């Protein structure tokens, strides 16, 4: 039986409590508008929350054709606030050899936002033949370029930024920390490094230079570098030059050191087997690290700070058992969420959102009500979008879902938030006001 989760701009609590949900942005109705006349949201990708839970940033696309489809936006709580940049519309900041506008980056979409609402993200150039890959920063009123393809990397003699910049992190002090790959001017074995706004090496990590007991750093995964807001701690997914069967690593450490390989492919012993591949990693603002992956024995696991929180076959709060590939995130208070599928034979309701390992928050197949253009109408959560979930310190789970109407027709993605309870407390039911 489906739970009905009523959503509205104004929220009133009812006694038959289940869950308080807000649709922030969607591909239909009033929440599909970000202030561009005649254009609705057609796609949404990765988002980030500020440490205090007040701000969020998000990459999205608009319907229509042309070079003005993509943008980064930000908001507060359950509301969209403003556009950070629009492709082909927002001029790139002044930089030698750059005359174009913000464009679509060839790297995966990714933004990061701090408590002041300052954002760092990825951008490209609409003008061909000019530097094309950038890390940008936005302080709420003006843009700047943190790193630009073709510019010198001050901390690495002879190196220049290449065509791959990714994994930006906005720190509390307004500095960006990020990964530069394919740097030119240096040996190809040494062309990747973790860096910061002033071009200094950040975290002491460089391919072909940083050594671990299992091998030398070789590559750094897209969207795989995470830094705490105070800039003290980092987490990095990547590969070493070890044998290909054991080269995937997750590195955790204090900034200024090379860190420790806390998970090593086919090497780290876990639950009677060995850890194999990392599908997702997350660094909470308090320094707790999380990972989801699989074991050589076939099970999938959710891990925090090296300890298994749950694995395939464990009992789930929907009455079934956990299955494959969890996605996990935590807050600065030690609370955590995961999205995980189960062995529920009803595949329209087998994936669930769980708080602190015990409390079921949402399930595929749950019904929500929101304005799709003709006042509040029901929609069904068809799927949770992989790896798009975060937990704020003020008690909200933010996530992406795919929605169907009651006829089973897909009506697009939605960026939502749902109130999570303290352990053992009742969930809240949200009704339109």
PDB file of C-alpha atoms in Angstrom, residues 158-412:
ATOM      1  CA  UNK A 158      56.635  24.066 -15.286  1.00  0.00           C
ATOM      2  CA  UNK A 159      53.039  22.838 -14.968  1.00  0.00           C
ATOM      3  CA  UNK A 160      49.994  24.379 -16.637  1.00  0.00           C
ATOM      4  CA  UNK A 161      46.338  23.559 -16.068  1.00  0.00           C
ATOM      5  CA  UNK A 162      45.098  21.081 -18.663  1.00  0.00           C
ATOM      6  CA  UNK A 163      41.701  20.208 -20.079  1.00  0.00           C
ATOM      7  CA  UNK A 164      40.361  18.347 -17.036  1.00  0.00           C
ATOM      8  CA  UNK A 165      39.415  20.159 -13.827  1.00  0.00           C
ATOM      9  CA  UNK A 166      36.951  18.598 -11.407  1.00  0.00           C
ATOM     10  CA  UNK A 167      35.763  17.931  -7.844  1.00  0.00           C
ATOM     11  CA  UNK A 168      35.531  21.565  -6.591  1.00  0.00           C
ATOM     12  CA  UNK A 169      35.050  22.141  -2.845  1.00  0.00           C
ATOM     13  CA  UNK A 170      34.072  25.557  -1.433  1.00  0.00           C
ATOM     14  CA  UNK A 171      35.729  26.031   1.960  1.00  0.00           C
ATOM     15  CA  UNK A 172      34.485  28.226   4.794  1.00  0.00           C
ATOM     16  CA  UNK A 173      37.181  30.824   4.052  1.00  0.00           C
ATOM     17  CA  UNK A 174      36.032  31.235   0.446  1.00  0.00           C
ATOM     18  CA  UNK A 175      38.905  29.232  -1.045  1.00  0.00           C
ATOM     19  CA  UNK A 176      38.285  26.418  -3.523  1.00  0.00           C
ATOM     20  CA  UNK A 177      39.979  23.015  -3.361  1.00  0.00           C
ATOM     21  CA  UNK A 178      39.843  20.854  -6.491  1.00  0.00           C
ATOM     22  CA  UNK A 179      41.548  18.306  -8.741  1.00  0.00           C
ATOM     23  CA  UNK A 180      43.541  19.227 -11.849  1.00  0.00           C
ATOM     24  CA  UNK A 181      44.235  16.389 -14.277  1.00  0.00           C
ATOM     25  CA  UNK A 182      45.989  16.276 -17.645  1.00  0.00           C
ATOM     26  CA  UNK A 183      48.288  19.133 -16.666  1.00  0.00           C
ATOM     27  CA  UNK A 184      50.765  20.062 -19.376  1.00  0.00           C
ATOM     28  CA  UNK A 185      54.440  20.895 -19.006  1.00  0.00           C
ATOM     29  CA  UNK A 186      55.114  17.940 -16.708  1.00  0.00           C
ATOM     30  CA  UNK A 187      55.615  14.236 -17.300  1.00  0.00           C
ATOM     31  CA  UNK A 188      52.328  12.451 -18.033  1.00  0.00           C
ATOM     32  CA  UNK A 189      52.835  10.257 -14.976  1.00  0.00           C
ATOM     33  CA  UNK A 190      52.771  13.400 -12.774  1.00  0.00           C
ATOM     34  CA  UNK A 191      49.925  15.332 -14.417  1.00  0.00           C
ATOM     35  CA  UNK A 192      47.243  15.115 -11.686  1.00  0.00           C
ATOM     36  CA  UNK A 193      47.173  16.957  -8.353  1.00  0.00           C
ATOM     37  CA  UNK A 194      44.871  18.288  -5.654  1.00  0.00           C
ATOM     38  CA  UNK A 195      45.110  22.083  -5.603  1.00  0.00           C
ATOM     39  CA  UNK A 196      43.542  25.202  -4.070  1.00  0.00           C
ATOM     40  CA  UNK A 197      42.538  28.691  -5.221  1.00  0.00           C
ATOM     41  CA  UNK A 198      46.023  30.144  -5.004  1.00  0.00           C
ATOM     42  CA  UNK A 199      47.493  27.271  -7.001  1.00  0.00           C
ATOM     43  CA  UNK A 200      49.116  25.663  -3.975  1.00  0.00           C
ATOM     44  CA  UNK A 201      49.041  21.920  -3.650  1.00  0.00           C
ATOM     45  CA  UNK A 202      46.197  20.921  -1.358  1.00  0.00           C
ATOM     46  CA  UNK A 203      46.410  17.695   0.599  1.00  0.00           C
ATOM     47  CA  UNK A 204      49.867  16.856  -0.720  1.00  0.00           C
ATOM     48  CA  UNK A 205      48.575  14.545  -3.448  1.00  0.00           C
ATOM     49  CA  UNK A 206      50.082  14.274  -6.925  1.00  0.00           C
ATOM     50  CA  UNK A 207      50.173  11.404  -9.375  1.00  0.00           C
ATOM     51  CA  UNK A 208      53.605   9.885  -9.832  1.00  0.00           C
ATOM     52  CA  UNK A 209      54.798  11.588  -6.636  1.00  0.00           C
ATOM     53  CA  UNK A 210      52.625  10.580  -3.669  1.00  0.00           C
ATOM     54  CA  UNK A 211      53.484   7.107  -2.414  1.00  0.00           C
ATOM     55  CA  UNK A 212      51.460   4.663  -0.338  1.00  0.00           C
ATOM     56  CA  UNK A 213      52.424   1.174   0.852  1.00  0.00           C
ATOM     57  CA  UNK A 214      50.258  -0.220  -1.958  1.00  0.00           C
ATOM     58  CA  UNK A 215      51.770   1.925  -4.723  1.00  0.00           C
ATOM     59  CA  UNK A 216      52.154   5.431  -6.139  1.00  0.00           C
ATOM     60  CA  UNK A 217      49.152   7.674  -6.883  1.00  0.00           C
ATOM     61  CA  UNK A 218      48.201   7.338 -10.559  1.00  0.00           C
ATOM     62  CA  UNK A 219      44.712   8.777 -11.244  1.00  0.00           C
ATOM     63  CA  UNK A 220      42.031  10.680  -9.319  1.00  0.00           C
ATOM     64  CA  UNK A 221      38.357   9.904  -9.901  1.00  0.00           C
ATOM     65  CA  UNK A 222      35.921  12.449 -11.310  1.00  0.00           C
ATOM     66  CA  UNK A 223      33.807  13.923  -8.489  1.00  0.00           C
ATOM     67  CA  UNK A 224      35.976  11.912  -6.090  1.00  0.00           C
ATOM     68  CA  UNK A 225      37.751  14.564  -3.980  1.00  0.00           C
ATOM     69  CA  UNK A 226      36.067  15.777  -0.783  1.00  0.00           C
ATOM     70  CA  UNK A 227      37.256  18.310   1.804  1.00  0.00           C
ATOM     71  CA  UNK A 228      35.740  19.361   5.151  1.00  0.00           C
ATOM     72  CA  UNK A 229      34.603  23.020   5.294  1.00  0.00           C
ATOM     73  CA  UNK A 230      37.473  24.033   7.573  1.00  0.00           C
ATOM     74  CA  UNK A 231      39.966  22.639   5.070  1.00  0.00           C
ATOM     75  CA  UNK A 232      41.470  20.227   7.585  1.00  0.00           C
ATOM     76  CA  UNK A 233      40.499  16.796   6.262  1.00  0.00           C
ATOM     77  CA  UNK A 234      40.166  15.191   2.826  1.00  0.00           C
ATOM     78  CA  UNK A 235      38.891  12.030   1.166  1.00  0.00           C
ATOM     79  CA  UNK A 236      39.986  10.961  -2.322  1.00  0.00           C
ATOM     80  CA  UNK A 237      38.946   8.149  -4.647  1.00  0.00           C
ATOM     81  CA  UNK A 238      41.552   7.076  -7.152  1.00  0.00           C
ATOM     82  CA  UNK A 239      44.004   4.497  -8.429  1.00  0.00           C
ATOM     83  CA  UNK A 240      47.621   3.645  -7.750  1.00  0.00           C
ATOM     84  CA  UNK A 241      50.155   1.984 -10.026  1.00  0.00           C
ATOM     85  CA  UNK A 242      49.664  -1.329  -8.210  1.00  0.00           C
ATOM     86  CA  UNK A 243      48.464  -4.427 -10.021  1.00  0.00           C
ATOM     87  CA  UNK A 244      45.162  -3.641 -11.741  1.00  0.00           C
ATOM     88  CA  UNK A 245      43.341  -6.078  -9.462  1.00  0.00           C
ATOM     89  CA  UNK A 246      44.386  -4.064  -6.400  1.00  0.00           C
ATOM     90  CA  UNK A 247      44.814  -0.505  -7.680  1.00  0.00           C
ATOM     91  CA  UNK A 248      41.541   1.162  -6.588  1.00  0.00           C
ATOM     92  CA  UNK A 249      41.970   3.045  -3.305  1.00  0.00           C
ATOM     93  CA  UNK A 250      40.104   5.397  -1.001  1.00  0.00           C
ATOM     94  CA  UNK A 251      42.520   7.832   0.667  1.00  0.00           C
ATOM     95  CA  UNK A 252      41.635   9.648   3.916  1.00  0.00           C
ATOM     96  CA  UNK A 253      43.827  12.084   5.778  1.00  0.00           C
ATOM     97  CA  UNK A 254      44.721  15.438   7.256  1.00  0.00           C
ATOM     98  CA  UNK A 255      45.429  18.199   4.766  1.00  0.00           C
ATOM     99  CA  UNK A 256      49.181  18.662   4.492  1.00  0.00           C
ATOM    100  CA  UNK A 257      49.806  14.922   4.610  1.00  0.00           C
ATOM    101  CA  UNK A 258      49.390  12.294   1.909  1.00  0.00           C
ATOM    102  CA  UNK A 259      46.807  10.461   4.013  1.00  0.00           C
ATOM    103  CA  UNK A 260      46.171   6.749   4.421  1.00  0.00           C
ATOM    104  CA  UNK A 261      44.636   4.221   2.049  1.00  0.00           C
ATOM    105  CA  UNK A 262      41.638   3.216   4.198  1.00  0.00           C
ATOM    106  CA  UNK A 263      40.060   0.953   1.556  1.00  0.00           C
ATOM    107  CA  UNK A 264      42.144  -0.981  -0.969  1.00  0.00           C
ATOM    108  CA  UNK A 265      40.688  -3.110  -3.746  1.00  0.00           C
ATOM    109  CA  UNK A 266      40.887  -6.863  -3.049  1.00  0.00           C
ATOM    110  CA  UNK A 267      43.112  -6.172  -0.031  1.00  0.00           C
ATOM    111  CA  UNK A 268      41.150  -4.646   2.883  1.00  0.00           C
ATOM    112  CA  UNK A 269      39.496  -7.495   4.863  1.00  0.00           C
ATOM    113  CA  UNK A 270      35.793  -6.968   5.581  1.00  0.00           C
ATOM    114  CA  UNK A 271      33.147  -9.391   6.856  1.00  0.00           C
ATOM    115  CA  UNK A 272      34.883 -12.600   5.819  1.00  0.00           C
ATOM    116  CA  UNK A 273      35.921 -11.317   2.401  1.00  0.00           C
ATOM    117  CA  UNK A 274      37.920  -8.487   0.895  1.00  0.00           C
ATOM    118  CA  UNK A 275      36.744  -5.063  -0.156  1.00  0.00           C
ATOM    119  CA  UNK A 276      36.471  -4.798  -3.934  1.00  0.00           C
ATOM    120  CA  UNK A 277      35.124  -1.643  -5.654  1.00  0.00           C
ATOM    121  CA  UNK A 278      33.933   1.717  -4.287  1.00  0.00           C
ATOM    122  CA  UNK A 279      30.723   2.917  -5.924  1.00  0.00           C
ATOM    123  CA  UNK A 280      30.230   6.008  -3.803  1.00  0.00           C
ATOM    124  CA  UNK A 281      32.121   7.906  -1.109  1.00  0.00           C
ATOM    125  CA  UNK A 282      31.150  10.821   1.111  1.00  0.00           C
ATOM    126  CA  UNK A 283      32.969  13.016   3.631  1.00  0.00           C
ATOM    127  CA  UNK A 284      30.787  14.563   6.346  1.00  0.00           C
ATOM    128  CA  UNK A 285      31.549  18.037   7.676  1.00  0.00           C
ATOM    129  CA  UNK A 286      32.788  16.576  10.991  1.00  0.00           C
ATOM    130  CA  UNK A 287      35.359  14.399   9.194  1.00  0.00           C
ATOM    131  CA  UNK A 288      33.420  11.115   9.233  1.00  0.00           C
ATOM    132  CA  UNK A 289      33.987   9.231   5.989  1.00  0.00           C
ATOM    133  CA  UNK A 290      31.484   6.945   4.312  1.00  0.00           C
ATOM    134  CA  UNK A 291      31.732   4.500   1.430  1.00  0.00           C
ATOM    135  CA  UNK A 292      29.515   2.037  -0.377  1.00  0.00           C
ATOM    136  CA  UNK A 293      30.974  -0.806  -2.372  1.00  0.00           C
ATOM    137  CA  UNK A 294      31.075  -4.538  -2.852  1.00  0.00           C
ATOM    138  CA  UNK A 295      33.108  -7.424  -1.469  1.00  0.00           C
ATOM    139  CA  UNK A 296      34.952 -10.211  -3.256  1.00  0.00           C
ATOM    140  CA  UNK A 297      32.330 -12.545  -1.765  1.00  0.00           C
ATOM    141  CA  UNK A 298      29.550 -10.721  -3.665  1.00  0.00           C
ATOM    142  CA  UNK A 299      27.865  -8.727  -0.911  1.00  0.00           C
ATOM    143  CA  UNK A 300      27.426  -4.947  -0.936  1.00  0.00           C
ATOM    144  CA  UNK A 301      28.325  -2.886   2.124  1.00  0.00           C
ATOM    145  CA  UNK A 302      27.792   0.543   3.661  1.00  0.00           C
ATOM    146  CA  UNK A 303      30.827   1.683   5.668  1.00  0.00           C
ATOM    147  CA  UNK A 304      31.509   4.532   8.091  1.00  0.00           C
ATOM    148  CA  UNK A 305      35.051   5.218   9.300  1.00  0.00           C
ATOM    149  CA  UNK A 306      36.056   1.669   8.390  1.00  0.00           C
ATOM    150  CA  UNK A 307      33.176  -0.079  10.188  1.00  0.00           C
ATOM    151  CA  UNK A 308      30.379  -1.883   8.358  1.00  0.00           C
ATOM    152  CA  UNK A 309      26.982  -0.322   9.076  1.00  0.00           C
ATOM    153  CA  UNK A 310      24.990  -2.824   7.008  1.00  0.00           C
ATOM    154  CA  UNK A 311      25.428  -5.234   4.129  1.00  0.00           C
ATOM    155  CA  UNK A 312      23.524  -7.360   1.646  1.00  0.00           C
ATOM    156  CA  UNK A 313      21.182  -9.752   3.437  1.00  0.00           C
ATOM    157  CA  UNK A 314      20.719  -7.626   6.557  1.00  0.00           C
ATOM    158  CA  UNK A 315      17.145  -6.884   7.575  1.00  0.00           C
ATOM    159  CA  UNK A 316      15.763  -3.600   6.209  1.00  0.00           C
ATOM    160  CA  UNK A 317      13.012  -1.531   7.899  1.00  0.00           C
ATOM    161  CA  UNK A 318      10.530  -2.270   5.076  1.00  0.00           C
ATOM    162  CA  UNK A 319      10.377  -5.919   6.157  1.00  0.00           C
ATOM    163  CA  UNK A 320      12.746  -7.232   3.496  1.00  0.00           C
ATOM    164  CA  UNK A 321      16.536  -7.570   3.206  1.00  0.00           C
ATOM    165  CA  UNK A 322      19.093  -5.213   1.717  1.00  0.00           C
ATOM    166  CA  UNK A 323      20.319  -5.936  -1.807  1.00  0.00           C
ATOM    167  CA  UNK A 324      22.833  -4.101  -3.997  1.00  0.00           C
ATOM    168  CA  UNK A 325      24.715  -0.773  -4.233  1.00  0.00           C
ATOM    169  CA  UNK A 326      23.771   1.510  -1.360  1.00  0.00           C
ATOM    170  CA  UNK A 327      24.337   5.258  -1.456  1.00  0.00           C
ATOM    171  CA  UNK A 328      25.227   6.827   1.888  1.00  0.00           C
ATOM    172  CA  UNK A 329      25.728  10.325   3.316  1.00  0.00           C
ATOM    173  CA  UNK A 330      26.058  11.791   6.809  1.00  0.00           C
ATOM    174  CA  UNK A 331      25.790  15.061   8.719  1.00  0.00           C
ATOM    175  CA  UNK A 332      28.176  16.765  11.154  1.00  0.00           C
ATOM    176  CA  UNK A 333      26.357  15.229  14.145  1.00  0.00           C
ATOM    177  CA  UNK A 334      27.030  11.608  13.175  1.00  0.00           C
ATOM    178  CA  UNK A 335      23.581  10.916  11.700  1.00  0.00           C
ATOM    179  CA  UNK A 336      23.418   9.273   8.298  1.00  0.00           C
ATOM    180  CA  UNK A 337      21.108   8.290   5.450  1.00  0.00           C
ATOM    181  CA  UNK A 338      21.237   5.666   2.800  1.00  0.00           C
ATOM    182  CA  UNK A 339      19.317   4.823  -0.333  1.00  0.00           C
ATOM    183  CA  UNK A 340      19.390   1.073  -0.848  1.00  0.00           C
ATOM    184  CA  UNK A 341      17.418  -1.470  -2.809  1.00  0.00           C
ATOM    185  CA  UNK A 342      15.913  -4.507  -1.100  1.00  0.00           C
ATOM    186  CA  UNK A 343      14.694  -7.952  -2.114  1.00  0.00           C
ATOM    187  CA  UNK A 344      11.062  -6.792  -2.078  1.00  0.00           C
ATOM    188  CA  UNK A 345       9.551  -8.719  -5.030  1.00  0.00           C
ATOM    189  CA  UNK A 346       7.545  -5.592  -5.915  1.00  0.00           C
ATOM    190  CA  UNK A 347      10.217  -3.832  -7.958  1.00  0.00           C
ATOM    191  CA  UNK A 348       8.162  -0.620  -7.960  1.00  0.00           C
ATOM    192  CA  UNK A 349       8.708  -0.324  -4.206  1.00  0.00           C
ATOM    193  CA  UNK A 350      11.991  -2.090  -3.499  1.00  0.00           C
ATOM    194  CA  UNK A 351      14.311   0.914  -3.034  1.00  0.00           C
ATOM    195  CA  UNK A 352      14.141   2.831   0.245  1.00  0.00           C
ATOM    196  CA  UNK A 353      15.532   5.897   2.023  1.00  0.00           C
ATOM    197  CA  UNK A 354      16.579   5.046   5.592  1.00  0.00           C
ATOM    198  CA  UNK A 355      17.732   7.284   8.467  1.00  0.00           C
ATOM    199  CA  UNK A 356      20.372   6.051  10.932  1.00  0.00           C
ATOM    200  CA  UNK A 357      19.974   2.484   9.717  1.00  0.00           C
ATOM    201  CA  UNK A 358      16.581   1.939  11.337  1.00  0.00           C
ATOM    202  CA  UNK A 359      13.960   4.510  10.313  1.00  0.00           C
ATOM    203  CA  UNK A 360      12.224   4.206   6.942  1.00  0.00           C
ATOM    204  CA  UNK A 361      11.716   7.703   5.508  1.00  0.00           C
ATOM    205  CA  UNK A 362      10.614   7.147   1.894  1.00  0.00           C
ATOM    206  CA  UNK A 363      10.144   4.271  -0.513  1.00  0.00           C
ATOM    207  CA  UNK A 364       9.773   3.935  -4.247  1.00  0.00           C
ATOM    208  CA  UNK A 365       6.053   3.874  -4.916  1.00  0.00           C
ATOM    209  CA  UNK A 366       5.263   6.527  -2.321  1.00  0.00           C
ATOM    210  CA  UNK A 367       2.813   9.191  -3.440  1.00  0.00           C
ATOM    211  CA  UNK A 368       3.381  12.923  -3.160  1.00  0.00           C
ATOM    212  CA  UNK A 369       1.098  15.832  -3.965  1.00  0.00           C
ATOM    213  CA  UNK A 370       2.410  19.010  -5.574  1.00  0.00           C
ATOM    214  CA  UNK A 371       1.367  21.631  -8.103  1.00  0.00           C
ATOM    215  CA  UNK A 372       2.112  20.293 -11.570  1.00  0.00           C
ATOM    216  CA  UNK A 373       0.436  23.246 -13.287  1.00  0.00           C
ATOM    217  CA  UNK A 374      -3.200  22.770 -12.323  1.00  0.00           C
ATOM    218  CA  UNK A 375      -3.015  22.850  -8.559  1.00  0.00           C
ATOM    219  CA  UNK A 376      -1.936  19.970  -6.313  1.00  0.00           C
ATOM    220  CA  UNK A 377      -1.948  16.606  -8.090  1.00  0.00           C
ATOM    221  CA  UNK A 378      -0.592  13.206  -7.085  1.00  0.00           C
ATOM    222  CA  UNK A 379       2.719  11.891  -8.356  1.00  0.00           C
ATOM    223  CA  UNK A 380       4.510   8.643  -7.600  1.00  0.00           C
ATOM    224  CA  UNK A 381       8.185   8.279  -6.716  1.00  0.00           C
ATOM    225  CA  UNK A 382       9.375   5.983  -9.499  1.00  0.00           C
ATOM    226  CA  UNK A 383      13.094   5.953  -8.644  1.00  0.00           C
ATOM    227  CA  UNK A 384      15.657   7.555  -6.393  1.00  0.00           C
ATOM    228  CA  UNK A 385      18.444   9.064  -8.485  1.00  0.00           C
ATOM    229  CA  UNK A 386      21.722   7.315  -7.796  1.00  0.00           C
ATOM    230  CA  UNK A 387      24.163   9.058  -5.466  1.00  0.00           C
ATOM    231  CA  UNK A 388      22.055  12.219  -5.068  1.00  0.00           C
ATOM    232  CA  UNK A 389      21.272  12.426  -1.350  1.00  0.00           C
ATOM    233  CA  UNK A 390      22.550  14.605   1.505  1.00  0.00           C
ATOM    234  CA  UNK A 391      21.543  15.199   5.123  1.00  0.00           C
ATOM    235  CA  UNK A 392      21.477  18.665   6.689  1.00  0.00           C
ATOM    236  CA  UNK A 393      22.296  19.360  10.333  1.00  0.00           C
ATOM    237  CA  UNK A 394      18.850  20.934  10.753  1.00  0.00           C
ATOM    238  CA  UNK A 395      17.106  17.643   9.997  1.00  0.00           C
ATOM    239  CA  UNK A 396      16.303  17.525   6.281  1.00  0.00           C
ATOM    240  CA  UNK A 397      17.190  14.886   3.724  1.00  0.00           C
ATOM    241  CA  UNK A 398      17.753  16.417   0.277  1.00  0.00           C
ATOM    242  CA  UNK A 399      17.550  14.117  -2.727  1.00  0.00           C
ATOM    243  CA  UNK A 400      16.637  13.686  -6.391  1.00  0.00           C
ATOM    244  CA  UNK A 401      13.760  11.475  -7.465  1.00  0.00           C
ATOM    245  CA  UNK A 402      12.116  10.478 -10.730  1.00  0.00           C
ATOM    246  CA  UNK A 403       8.343  10.918 -10.760  1.00  0.00           C
ATOM    247  CA  UNK A 404       5.445   9.247 -12.583  1.00  0.00           C
ATOM    248  CA  UNK A 405       1.846  10.369 -12.804  1.00  0.00           C
ATOM    249  CA  UNK A 406      -0.919   7.999 -11.747  1.00  0.00           C
ATOM    250  CA  UNK A 407      -1.001   6.528 -15.269  1.00  0.00           C
ATOM    251  CA  UNK A 408       2.613   5.442 -14.909  1.00  0.00           C
ATOM    252  CA  UNK A 409       3.925   8.064 -17.345  1.00  0.00           C
ATOM    253  CA  UNK A 410       7.221   9.638 -16.362  1.00  0.00           C
ATOM    254  CA  UNK A 411       6.902  13.375 -15.629  1.00  0.00           C
ATOM    255  CA  UNK A 412      10.574  14.008 -14.955  1.00  0.00           C
TER     256      UNK A 412
END
